[in-house]
Structure formats: structure tokens, C-alpha cells
CSV table of C-alpha atoms in Angstrom, one decimal:
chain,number,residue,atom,x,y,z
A,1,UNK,CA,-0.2,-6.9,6.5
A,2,UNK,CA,2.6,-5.9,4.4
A,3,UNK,CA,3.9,-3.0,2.5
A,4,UNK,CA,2.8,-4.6,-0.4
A,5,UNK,CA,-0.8,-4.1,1.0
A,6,UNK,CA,-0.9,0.0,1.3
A,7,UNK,CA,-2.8,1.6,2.9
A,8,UNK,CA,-4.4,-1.1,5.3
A,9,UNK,CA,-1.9,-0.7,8.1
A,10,UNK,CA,-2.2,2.9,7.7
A,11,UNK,CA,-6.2,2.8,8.0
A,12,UNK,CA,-6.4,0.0,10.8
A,13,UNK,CA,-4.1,2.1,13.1
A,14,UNK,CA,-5.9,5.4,12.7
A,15,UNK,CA,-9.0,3.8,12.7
A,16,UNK,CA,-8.2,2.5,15.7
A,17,UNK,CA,-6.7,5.2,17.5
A,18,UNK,CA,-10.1,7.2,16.7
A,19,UNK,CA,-12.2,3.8,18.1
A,20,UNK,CA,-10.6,4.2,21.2
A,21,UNK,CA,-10.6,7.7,22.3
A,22,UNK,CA,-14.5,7.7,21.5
A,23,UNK,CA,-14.9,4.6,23.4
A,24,UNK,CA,-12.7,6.5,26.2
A,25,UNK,CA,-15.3,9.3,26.0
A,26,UNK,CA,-18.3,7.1,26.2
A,27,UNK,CA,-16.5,5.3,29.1
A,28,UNK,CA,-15.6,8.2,31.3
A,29,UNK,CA,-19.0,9.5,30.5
A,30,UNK,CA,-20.4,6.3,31.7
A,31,UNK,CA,-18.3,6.5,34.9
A,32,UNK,CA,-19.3,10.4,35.3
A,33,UNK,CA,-23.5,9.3,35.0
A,34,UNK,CA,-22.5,7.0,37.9
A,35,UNK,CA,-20.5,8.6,40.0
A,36,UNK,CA,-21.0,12.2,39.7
A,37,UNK,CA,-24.0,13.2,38.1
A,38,UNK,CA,-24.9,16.7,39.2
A,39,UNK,CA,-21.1,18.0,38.4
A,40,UNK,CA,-21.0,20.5,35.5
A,41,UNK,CA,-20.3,19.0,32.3
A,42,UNK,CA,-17.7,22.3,31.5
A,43,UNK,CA,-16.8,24.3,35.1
A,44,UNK,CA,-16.8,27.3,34.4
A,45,UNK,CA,-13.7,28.9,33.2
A,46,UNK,CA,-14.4,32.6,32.4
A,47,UNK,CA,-14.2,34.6,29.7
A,48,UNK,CA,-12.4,33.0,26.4
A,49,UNK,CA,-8.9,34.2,25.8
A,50,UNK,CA,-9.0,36.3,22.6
A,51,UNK,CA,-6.3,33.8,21.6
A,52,UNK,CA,-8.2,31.1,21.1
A,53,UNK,CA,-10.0,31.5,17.7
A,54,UNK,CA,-6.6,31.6,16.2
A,55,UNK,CA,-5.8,28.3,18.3
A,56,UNK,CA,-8.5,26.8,17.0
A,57,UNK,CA,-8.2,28.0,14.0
A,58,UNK,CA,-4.9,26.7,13.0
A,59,UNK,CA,-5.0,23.7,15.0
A,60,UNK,CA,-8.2,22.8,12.4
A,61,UNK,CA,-6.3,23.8,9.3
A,62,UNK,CA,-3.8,21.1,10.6
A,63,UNK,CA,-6.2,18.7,11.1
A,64,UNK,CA,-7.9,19.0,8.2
A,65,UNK,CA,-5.2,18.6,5.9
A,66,UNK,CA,-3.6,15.5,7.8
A,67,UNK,CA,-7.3,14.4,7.0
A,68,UNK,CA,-7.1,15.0,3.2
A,69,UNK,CA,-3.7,13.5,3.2
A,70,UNK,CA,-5.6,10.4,4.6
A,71,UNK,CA,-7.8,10.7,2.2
A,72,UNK,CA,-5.3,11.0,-1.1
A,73,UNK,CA,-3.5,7.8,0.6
A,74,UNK,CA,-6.4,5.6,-0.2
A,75,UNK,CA,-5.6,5.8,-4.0
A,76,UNK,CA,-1.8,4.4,-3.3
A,77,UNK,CA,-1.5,1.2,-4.2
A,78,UNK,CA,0.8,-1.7,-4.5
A,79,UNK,CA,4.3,-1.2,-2.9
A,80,UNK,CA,6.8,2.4,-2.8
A,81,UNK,CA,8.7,3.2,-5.9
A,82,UNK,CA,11.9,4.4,-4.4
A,83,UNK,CA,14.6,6.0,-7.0
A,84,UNK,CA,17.8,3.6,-7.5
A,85,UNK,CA,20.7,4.0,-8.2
A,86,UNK,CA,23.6,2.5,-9.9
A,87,UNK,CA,27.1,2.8,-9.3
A,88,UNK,CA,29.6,1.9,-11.8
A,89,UNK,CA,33.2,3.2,-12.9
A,90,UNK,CA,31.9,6.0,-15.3
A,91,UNK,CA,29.6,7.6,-13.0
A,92,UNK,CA,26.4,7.0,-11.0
A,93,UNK,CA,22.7,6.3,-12.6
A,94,UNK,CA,19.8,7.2,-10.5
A,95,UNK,CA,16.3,5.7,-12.3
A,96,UNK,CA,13.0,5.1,-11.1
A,97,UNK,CA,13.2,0.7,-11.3
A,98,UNK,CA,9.5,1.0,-13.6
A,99,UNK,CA,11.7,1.5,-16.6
A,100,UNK,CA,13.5,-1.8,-15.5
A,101,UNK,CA,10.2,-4.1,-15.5
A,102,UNK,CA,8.8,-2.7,-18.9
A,103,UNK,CA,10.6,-5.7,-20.8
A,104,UNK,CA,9.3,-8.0,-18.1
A,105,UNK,CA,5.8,-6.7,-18.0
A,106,UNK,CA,5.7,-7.8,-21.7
A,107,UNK,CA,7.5,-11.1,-21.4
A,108,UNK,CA,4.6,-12.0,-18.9
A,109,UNK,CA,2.2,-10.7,-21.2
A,110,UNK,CA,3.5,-12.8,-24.0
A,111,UNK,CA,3.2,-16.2,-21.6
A,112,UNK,CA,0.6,-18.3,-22.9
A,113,UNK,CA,-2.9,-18.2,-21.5
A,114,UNK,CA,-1.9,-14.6,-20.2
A,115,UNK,CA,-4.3,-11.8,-21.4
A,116,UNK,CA,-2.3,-9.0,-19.4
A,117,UNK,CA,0.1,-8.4,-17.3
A,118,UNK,CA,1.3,-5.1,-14.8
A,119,UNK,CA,4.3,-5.5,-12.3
A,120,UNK,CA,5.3,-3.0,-10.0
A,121,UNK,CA,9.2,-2.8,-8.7
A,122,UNK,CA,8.8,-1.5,-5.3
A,123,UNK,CA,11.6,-0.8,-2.1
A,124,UNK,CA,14.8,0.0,-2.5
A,125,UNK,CA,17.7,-1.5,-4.2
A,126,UNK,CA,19.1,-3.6,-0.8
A,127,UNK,CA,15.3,-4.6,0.0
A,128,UNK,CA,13.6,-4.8,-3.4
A,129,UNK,CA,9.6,-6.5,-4.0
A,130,UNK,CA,8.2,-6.6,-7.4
A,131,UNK,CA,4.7,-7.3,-7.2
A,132,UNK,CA,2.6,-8.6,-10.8
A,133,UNK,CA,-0.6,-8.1,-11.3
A,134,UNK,CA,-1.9,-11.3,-14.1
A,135,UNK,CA,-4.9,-12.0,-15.8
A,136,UNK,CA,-5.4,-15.2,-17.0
A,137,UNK,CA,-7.5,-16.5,-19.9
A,138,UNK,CA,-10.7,-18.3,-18.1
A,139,UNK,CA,-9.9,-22.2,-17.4
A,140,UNK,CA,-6.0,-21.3,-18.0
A,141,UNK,CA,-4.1,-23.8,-15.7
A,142,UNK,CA,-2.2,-21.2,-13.7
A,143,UNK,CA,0.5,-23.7,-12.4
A,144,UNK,CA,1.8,-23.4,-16.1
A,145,UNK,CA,2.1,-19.6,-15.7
A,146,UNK,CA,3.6,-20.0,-12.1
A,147,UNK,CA,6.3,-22.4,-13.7
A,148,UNK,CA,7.5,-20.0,-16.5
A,149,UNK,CA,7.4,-17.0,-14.2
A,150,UNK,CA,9.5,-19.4,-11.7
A,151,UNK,CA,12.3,-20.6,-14.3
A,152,UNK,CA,12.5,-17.6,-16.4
A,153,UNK,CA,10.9,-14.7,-16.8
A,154,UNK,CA,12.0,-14.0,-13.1
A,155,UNK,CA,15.7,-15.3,-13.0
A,156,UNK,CA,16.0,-12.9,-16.1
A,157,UNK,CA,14.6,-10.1,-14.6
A,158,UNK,CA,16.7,-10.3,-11.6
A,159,UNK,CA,20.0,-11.1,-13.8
A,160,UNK,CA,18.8,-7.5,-15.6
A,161,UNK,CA,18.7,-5.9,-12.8
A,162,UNK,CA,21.5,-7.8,-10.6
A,163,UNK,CA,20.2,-8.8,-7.7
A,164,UNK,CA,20.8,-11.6,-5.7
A,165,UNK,CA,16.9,-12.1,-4.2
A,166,UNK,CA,14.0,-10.8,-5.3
A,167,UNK,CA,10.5,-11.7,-3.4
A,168,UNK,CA,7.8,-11.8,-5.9
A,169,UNK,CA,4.2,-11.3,-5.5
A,170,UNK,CA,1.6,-12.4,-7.8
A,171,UNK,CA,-1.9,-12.0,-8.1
A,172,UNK,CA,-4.1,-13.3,-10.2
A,173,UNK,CA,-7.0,-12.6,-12.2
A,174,UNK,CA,-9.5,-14.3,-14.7
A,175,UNK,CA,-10.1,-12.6,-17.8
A,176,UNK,CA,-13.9,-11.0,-17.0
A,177,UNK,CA,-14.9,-11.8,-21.2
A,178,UNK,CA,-17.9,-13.8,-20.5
A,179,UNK,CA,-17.5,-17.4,-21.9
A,180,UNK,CA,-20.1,-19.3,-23.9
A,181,UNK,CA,-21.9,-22.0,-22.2
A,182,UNK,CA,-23.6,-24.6,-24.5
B,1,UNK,CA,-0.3,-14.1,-0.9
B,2,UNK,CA,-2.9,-13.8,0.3
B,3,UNK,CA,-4.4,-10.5,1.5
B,4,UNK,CA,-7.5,-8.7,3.4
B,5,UNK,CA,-9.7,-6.1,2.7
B,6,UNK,CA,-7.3,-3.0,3.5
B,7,UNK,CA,-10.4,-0.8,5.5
B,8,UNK,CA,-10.7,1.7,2.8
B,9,UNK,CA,-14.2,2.4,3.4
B,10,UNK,CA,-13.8,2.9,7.3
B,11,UNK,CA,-11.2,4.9,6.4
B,12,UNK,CA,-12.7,7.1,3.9
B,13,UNK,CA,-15.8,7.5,6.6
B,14,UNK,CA,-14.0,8.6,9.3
B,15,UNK,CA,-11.5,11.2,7.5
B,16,UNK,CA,-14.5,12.7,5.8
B,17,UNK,CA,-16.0,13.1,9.6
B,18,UNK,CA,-12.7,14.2,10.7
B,19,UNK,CA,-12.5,17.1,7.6
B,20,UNK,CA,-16.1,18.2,8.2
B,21,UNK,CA,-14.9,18.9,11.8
B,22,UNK,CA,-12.2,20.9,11.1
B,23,UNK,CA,-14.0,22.8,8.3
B,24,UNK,CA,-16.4,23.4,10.7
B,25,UNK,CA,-14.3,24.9,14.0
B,26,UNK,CA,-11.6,27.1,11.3
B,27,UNK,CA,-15.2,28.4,9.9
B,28,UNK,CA,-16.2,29.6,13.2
B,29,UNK,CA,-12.8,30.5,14.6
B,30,UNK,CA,-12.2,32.9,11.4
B,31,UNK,CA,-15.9,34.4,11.7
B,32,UNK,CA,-14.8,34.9,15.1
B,33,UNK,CA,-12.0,36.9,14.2
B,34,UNK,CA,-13.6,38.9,11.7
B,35,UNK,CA,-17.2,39.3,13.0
B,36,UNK,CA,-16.9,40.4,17.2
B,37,UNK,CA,-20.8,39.3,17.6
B,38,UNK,CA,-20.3,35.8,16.9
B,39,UNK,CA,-18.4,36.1,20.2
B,40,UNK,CA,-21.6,36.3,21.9
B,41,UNK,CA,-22.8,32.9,19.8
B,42,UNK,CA,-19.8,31.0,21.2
B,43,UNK,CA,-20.7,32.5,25.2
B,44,UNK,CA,-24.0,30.9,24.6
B,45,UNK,CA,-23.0,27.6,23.7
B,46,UNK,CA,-20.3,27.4,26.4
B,47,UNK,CA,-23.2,28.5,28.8
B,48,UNK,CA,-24.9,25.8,27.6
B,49,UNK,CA,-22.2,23.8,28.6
B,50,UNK,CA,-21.7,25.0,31.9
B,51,UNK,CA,-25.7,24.2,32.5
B,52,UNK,CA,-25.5,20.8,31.6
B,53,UNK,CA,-25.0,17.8,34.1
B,54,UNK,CA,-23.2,14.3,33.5
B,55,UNK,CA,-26.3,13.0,34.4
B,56,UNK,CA,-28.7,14.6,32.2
B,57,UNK,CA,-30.1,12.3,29.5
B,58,UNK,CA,-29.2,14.0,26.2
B,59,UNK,CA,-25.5,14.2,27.6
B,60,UNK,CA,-25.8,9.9,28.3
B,61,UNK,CA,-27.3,9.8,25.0
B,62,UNK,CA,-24.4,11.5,23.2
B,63,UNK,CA,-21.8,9.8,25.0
B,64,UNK,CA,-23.6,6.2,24.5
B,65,UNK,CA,-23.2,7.2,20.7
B,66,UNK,CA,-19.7,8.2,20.9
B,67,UNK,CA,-19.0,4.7,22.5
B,68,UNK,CA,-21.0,2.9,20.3
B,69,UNK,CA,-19.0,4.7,17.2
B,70,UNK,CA,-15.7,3.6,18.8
B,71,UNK,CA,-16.5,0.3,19.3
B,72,UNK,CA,-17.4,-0.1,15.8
B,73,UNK,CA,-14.1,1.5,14.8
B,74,UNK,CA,-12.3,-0.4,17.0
B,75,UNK,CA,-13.9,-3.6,15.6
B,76,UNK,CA,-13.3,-2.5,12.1
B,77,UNK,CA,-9.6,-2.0,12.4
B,78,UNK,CA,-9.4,-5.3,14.5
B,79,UNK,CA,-11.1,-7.9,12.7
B,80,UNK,CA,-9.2,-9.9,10.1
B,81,UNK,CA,-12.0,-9.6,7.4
B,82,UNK,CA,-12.8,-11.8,4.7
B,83,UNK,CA,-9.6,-12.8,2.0
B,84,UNK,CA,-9.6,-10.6,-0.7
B,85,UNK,CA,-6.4,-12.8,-2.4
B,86,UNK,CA,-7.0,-16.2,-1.5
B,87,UNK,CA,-3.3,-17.7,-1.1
B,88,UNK,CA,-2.2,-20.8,-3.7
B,89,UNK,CA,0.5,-23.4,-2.9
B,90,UNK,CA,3.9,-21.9,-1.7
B,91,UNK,CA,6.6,-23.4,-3.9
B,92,UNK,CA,10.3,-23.2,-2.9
B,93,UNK,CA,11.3,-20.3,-5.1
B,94,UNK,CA,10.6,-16.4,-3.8
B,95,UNK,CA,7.2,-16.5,-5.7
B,96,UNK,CA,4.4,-15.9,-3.5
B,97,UNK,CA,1.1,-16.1,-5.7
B,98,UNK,CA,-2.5,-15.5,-4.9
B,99,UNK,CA,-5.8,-15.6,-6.6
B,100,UNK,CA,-8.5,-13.1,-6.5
B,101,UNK,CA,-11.6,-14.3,-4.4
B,102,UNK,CA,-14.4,-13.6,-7.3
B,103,UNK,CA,-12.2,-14.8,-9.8
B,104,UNK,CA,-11.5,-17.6,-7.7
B,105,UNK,CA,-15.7,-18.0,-7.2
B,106,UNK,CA,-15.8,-17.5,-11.3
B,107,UNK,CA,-13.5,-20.1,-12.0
B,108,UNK,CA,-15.4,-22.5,-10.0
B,109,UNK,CA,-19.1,-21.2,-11.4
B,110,UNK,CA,-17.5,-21.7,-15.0
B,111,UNK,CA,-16.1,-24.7,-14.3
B,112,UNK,CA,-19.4,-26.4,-12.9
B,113,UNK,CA,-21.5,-24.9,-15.9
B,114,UNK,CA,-19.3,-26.5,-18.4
B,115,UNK,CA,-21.0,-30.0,-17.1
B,116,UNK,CA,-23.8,-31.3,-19.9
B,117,UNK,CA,-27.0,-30.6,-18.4
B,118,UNK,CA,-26.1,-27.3,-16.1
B,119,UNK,CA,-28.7,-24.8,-16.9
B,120,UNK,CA,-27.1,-22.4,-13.8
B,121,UNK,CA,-24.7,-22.7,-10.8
B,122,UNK,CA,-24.4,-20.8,-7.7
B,123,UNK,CA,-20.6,-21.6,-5.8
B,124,UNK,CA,-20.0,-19.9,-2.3
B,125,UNK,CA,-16.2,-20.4,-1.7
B,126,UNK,CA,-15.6,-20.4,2.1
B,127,UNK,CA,-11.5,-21.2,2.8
B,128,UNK,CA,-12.2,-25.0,3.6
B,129,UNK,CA,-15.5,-25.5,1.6
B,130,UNK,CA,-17.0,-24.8,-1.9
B,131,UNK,CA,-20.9,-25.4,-1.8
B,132,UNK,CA,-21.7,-25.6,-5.4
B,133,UNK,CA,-26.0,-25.5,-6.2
B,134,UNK,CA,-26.3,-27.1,-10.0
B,135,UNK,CA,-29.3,-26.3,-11.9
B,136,UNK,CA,-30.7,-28.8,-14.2
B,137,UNK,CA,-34.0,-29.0,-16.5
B,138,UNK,CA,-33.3,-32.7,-17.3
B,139,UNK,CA,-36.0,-35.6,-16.0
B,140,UNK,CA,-33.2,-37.7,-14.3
B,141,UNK,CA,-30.4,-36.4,-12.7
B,142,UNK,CA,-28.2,-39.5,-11.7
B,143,UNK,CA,-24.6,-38.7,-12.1
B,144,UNK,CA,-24.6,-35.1,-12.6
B,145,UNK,CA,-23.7,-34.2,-9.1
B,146,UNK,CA,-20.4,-36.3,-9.1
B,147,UNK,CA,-19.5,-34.8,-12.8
B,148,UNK,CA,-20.2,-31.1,-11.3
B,149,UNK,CA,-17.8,-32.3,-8.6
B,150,UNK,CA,-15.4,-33.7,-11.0
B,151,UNK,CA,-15.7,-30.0,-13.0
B,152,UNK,CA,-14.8,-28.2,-10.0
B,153,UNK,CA,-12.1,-30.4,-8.7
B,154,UNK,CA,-10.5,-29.8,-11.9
B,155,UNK,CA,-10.5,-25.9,-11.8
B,156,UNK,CA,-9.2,-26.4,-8.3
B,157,UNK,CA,-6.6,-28.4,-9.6
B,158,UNK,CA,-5.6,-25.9,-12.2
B,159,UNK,CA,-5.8,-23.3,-9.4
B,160,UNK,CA,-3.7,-25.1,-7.1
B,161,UNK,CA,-4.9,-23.2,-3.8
B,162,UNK,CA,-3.0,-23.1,-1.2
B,163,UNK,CA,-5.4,-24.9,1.8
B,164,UNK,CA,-8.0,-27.0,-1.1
B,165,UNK,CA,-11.3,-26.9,0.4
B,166,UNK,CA,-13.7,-29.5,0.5
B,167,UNK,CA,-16.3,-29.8,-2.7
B,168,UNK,CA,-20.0,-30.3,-2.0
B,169,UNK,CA,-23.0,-30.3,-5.0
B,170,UNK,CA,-26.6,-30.0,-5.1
B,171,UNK,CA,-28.5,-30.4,-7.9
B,172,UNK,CA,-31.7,-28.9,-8.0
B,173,UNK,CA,-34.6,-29.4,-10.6
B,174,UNK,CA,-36.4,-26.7,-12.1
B,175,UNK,CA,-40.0,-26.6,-11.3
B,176,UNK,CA,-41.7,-28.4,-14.0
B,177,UNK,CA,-45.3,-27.5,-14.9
B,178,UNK,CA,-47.3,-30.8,-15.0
């Protein structure tokens, strides 16, 4: 349950947050059957207040657009892009770190047995993740691929960029180009 | 790495509940405000609600689906779920790799049906066992269990996962007309 893994923690918690206040309902419910059961389900409470419409109202446009938001968040992937910035004697550079990993991205997809490659450079500068995405030719021995990416293409990447650490991620993937079976 | 199904379809579900909600009190709050008869709509329903008793049986019903919905959710965002990246050997740099489980399943499948004699193969990859089911139209099938074994131990070995389950084969015939 990482970063890496948006949006799960995201949907567990609200998920369960939701879970709970219906099984709260059903529970004092329950209790209410028991206990009480020829008390009013609403006491009476008079006239509503003309206010109350717009209450409703606006509360629901809130709402609603929280639950779009929710929505949208599903199609996030992978970990957050921050901006990063450089610092040197001439001046500052600020650039989004996906410009960084293009030359990378290649350099895995030039690897042998490697059909394609994606990496995404997530968190910022002090707390960095770069997460690949790799899909393999079928029957490719993928210790072979984890050696390279080990003792080069990474230590590169992270001399490029000059960092001290850099936690890597890698899934991968078998090429889905169906095979001949004689 | 190795990672779980992130709840994306309980998710989805349950916002889409959530919006249809909201659509549906700001539609009747602004009809309110623009429309003073639906006022009258809104005293009925609430009268309604004043009738009713905790101990009626429609209100039990409703609130016995309201917990059964919230036990579901709460199950959903609780349990771990099945692997969706099924974790390979951790080495000693920062590299942290995983396979996808049906490539994982494919790679398996393909490696059993490259055995002479495979006419199909069903694998089930489970996180300590892989139940492989070999298809075969030969007469005699001595040896081709252990050489669908050997196939799949070899992929696995190419894999490198990170807990290596256990390898069991069938072979099965196919039903020959006599």
C-alpha cells in the first residue's frame, strides 16, 4: 500500500468510511426495532425553515463534486510527478523529472529481450521513486533484464540526475504476441 | 513489489451512488426554490416520516439493507485481495521488481505447452502452488508429467519469484473414440 499504488489507499479509506456509517445505521436501527419500536422514526419538528433548500442545495453541489473528484482519481496512476528543481551558480531550473527518464526509457527499451519499456519519475527531489513499467519478449529470462537494470541502466540514471538513492520499482510484463506451439 | 487490486470497482460503485444522491437532493432543493408547490411534496414525505415506526417492517427492511451494504464495503476495503504483481527475489540493490499475475499464469501455460506431446494446458498459480492440467492425444503418456514439470520449473527459474511455489502436473488423455 504505497504511493506507488494510487488510488488504493484513497478508495479503501472512503470505502470504508461509507461501510461503516451504513453499518452504524443498520445497527442503531437494529437497536431501535428492539428497544423502542413504537417511537417515531422523524419527531416531529414543524414547519421546514425556508433555509433549508439552499442548505441542501449547496451541501449536494459539494458532495457531488468531491464525488466526481473521486471519480477522475481512479484514472491516476503510478506515483506524483512533482516539479524539481535545480540549483546551480547561474540560476535555478525548475523541470518536470519525465524529461529526465526519456533517455532511460529507451536504454531499457534497447535491453535485449525487452519489447517496451515506460518509467515514471515520481516524488520530489529529497524522496524520489521511479517506477518502470517492462514488457518482456515471451520465455525472456528476466534475471538478465534485472541484472542490466541493476549495474547500469540505473547507476546512469541516477548519476544523470545526481542522486544519492533512488528506489526503483519494476513491473513486469510478457509480450501478449501469441507464440506458435508445434 | 508486489501489489493488490487497488478497489477501483468499489470505488467507482459507490461514488456513482454517492453523485446520484446529490444530483438528486440539489434537483429537488432548486425546484424547491423555484416552484413553491413542490413544498407541499416535501410536507408529505416528511409526514410520512413522522408516521412511520422503528418497528415497522419496511423501515427493518431498509435498515437490514443499509447494513448489509456496509458490511460489504467494509469487507471490500478490508480484505487484502488477490496479488495483482506477484513479488520476485529481493536483491541487495534498491530494485524492487514484480511480475504481473496473468503474465505470470502465461509464462507458465507457454512454458508447459512447449513439452512434445501438449495438445493444451490449464496452470492456476496460487502463491505457494502451481497446478498445471497437461492435455495429451498420445496412447502412452509415461514421462510427460515430469517433462511438463521440468518446462515449468524452468520458466520459474527464469522468473525468479520471490516465495517459488510448489509444481504439480496432471496429464489427462483426450477421450478417444474406440
Amino acid at each position: 500500500m504505497s504511493a506507488a499504488n494510487r488510488p488504493a489507499r484513497l478508495n479503501r479509506t472512503l470505502v470504508a468510511l461509507l461501510g461503516v456509517v451504513l453499518l452504524g445505521v443498520g445497527g442503531v436501527a437494529a437497536l431501535a426495532y428492539v428497544d423502542r419500536p413504537d417511537v417515531a422514526l422523524l419527531p416531529p419538528l414543524g414547519p421546514v425553515p425556508p433555509w433549508a433548500p439552499v442548505a441542501v442545495g449547496a451541501a449536494g453541489v459539494v458532495v457531488g463534486l468531491l464525488s466526481i473528484r473521486w471519480l477522475l482519481a481512479q484514472f491516476a496512476r503510478g506515483p506524483k510527478i512533482h516539479l524539481w528543481r535545480s540549483v546551480e551558480e547561474t540560476g535555478a531550473t525548475r523541470f518536470t523529472p519525465s524529461i529526465a527518464i526519456t533517455p532511460f526509457t529507451e536504454e531499457v527499451a534497447a535491453l535485449p529481450a525487452v519489447r517496451s519499456a515506460s518509467a515514471t519519475l515520481g516524488g520530489t527531489r529529497d524522496a524520489p521513486t521511479l517506477a518502470v513499467v517492462i514488457t518482456a519478449e515471451p520465455r525472456s529470462d528476466l534475471r538478465e533484464i534485472r541484472r542490466s537494470l541493476a549495474t547500469e541502466t540505473v547507476p546512469r540514471l541516477r548519476q544523470a540526475l545526481d542522486l544519492e538513492t533512488l528506489p526503483v520499482t519494476v513491473e513486469f510484463r510478457f509480450s501478449t504476441t501469441s507464440v506458435r506451439v508445434s | 513489489m508486489k501489489r493488490r487490486s487497488r478497489r477501483s470497482l468499489a470505488a467507482g460503485l459507490v461514488a456513482i451512488a454517492v453523485l446520484a444522491i446529490c444530483a438528486f437532493a440539489v434537483t429537488v432543493s432548486v425546484q424547491m426554490l423555484m416552484d413553491p408547490r413542490r413544498w407541499d411534496d416535501v410536507t408529505t414525505v416528511i409526514g410520512v416520516l413522522n408516521a412511520a415506526r422503528w418497528g415497522d417492517i419496511t423501515v427493518v427492511a431498509v435498515a437490514a439493507g443499509a447494513g448489509l451494504a456496509g458490511l460489504v464495503l467494509v469487507l471490500a476495503a478490508v480484505v487484502p485481495g488477490r496479488l495483482v504483481i506477484v513479488p520476485l527475489t529481493a536483491d541487495t540493490t534498491q530494485i524492487s521488481a514484480g511480475v504481473g499475475r496473468r503474465s505470470l499464469q502465461a509464462a507458465l501455460r507457454r512454458g508447459a505447452l512447449s513439452v512434445d506431446g501438449t495438445t493444451a494446458a490449464r496452470v492456476k498459480c496460487r502463491r505457494r502452488k502451481v497446478v498445471a492440467v497437461l492435455r495429451t492425444d498420445r496412447v502412452t503418456t509415461d514421462g510427460l508429467g515430469d517433462a511438463g514439470r521440468v518446462a515449468i520449473e524452468s520458466a520459474l527459474d527464469h522468473l525468479d519469484l520471490g516465495t517459488r511455489p510448489a509444481v504439480s502436473v496432471k496429464v489427462k488423455q483426450a477421450r478417444r473414440s474406440s
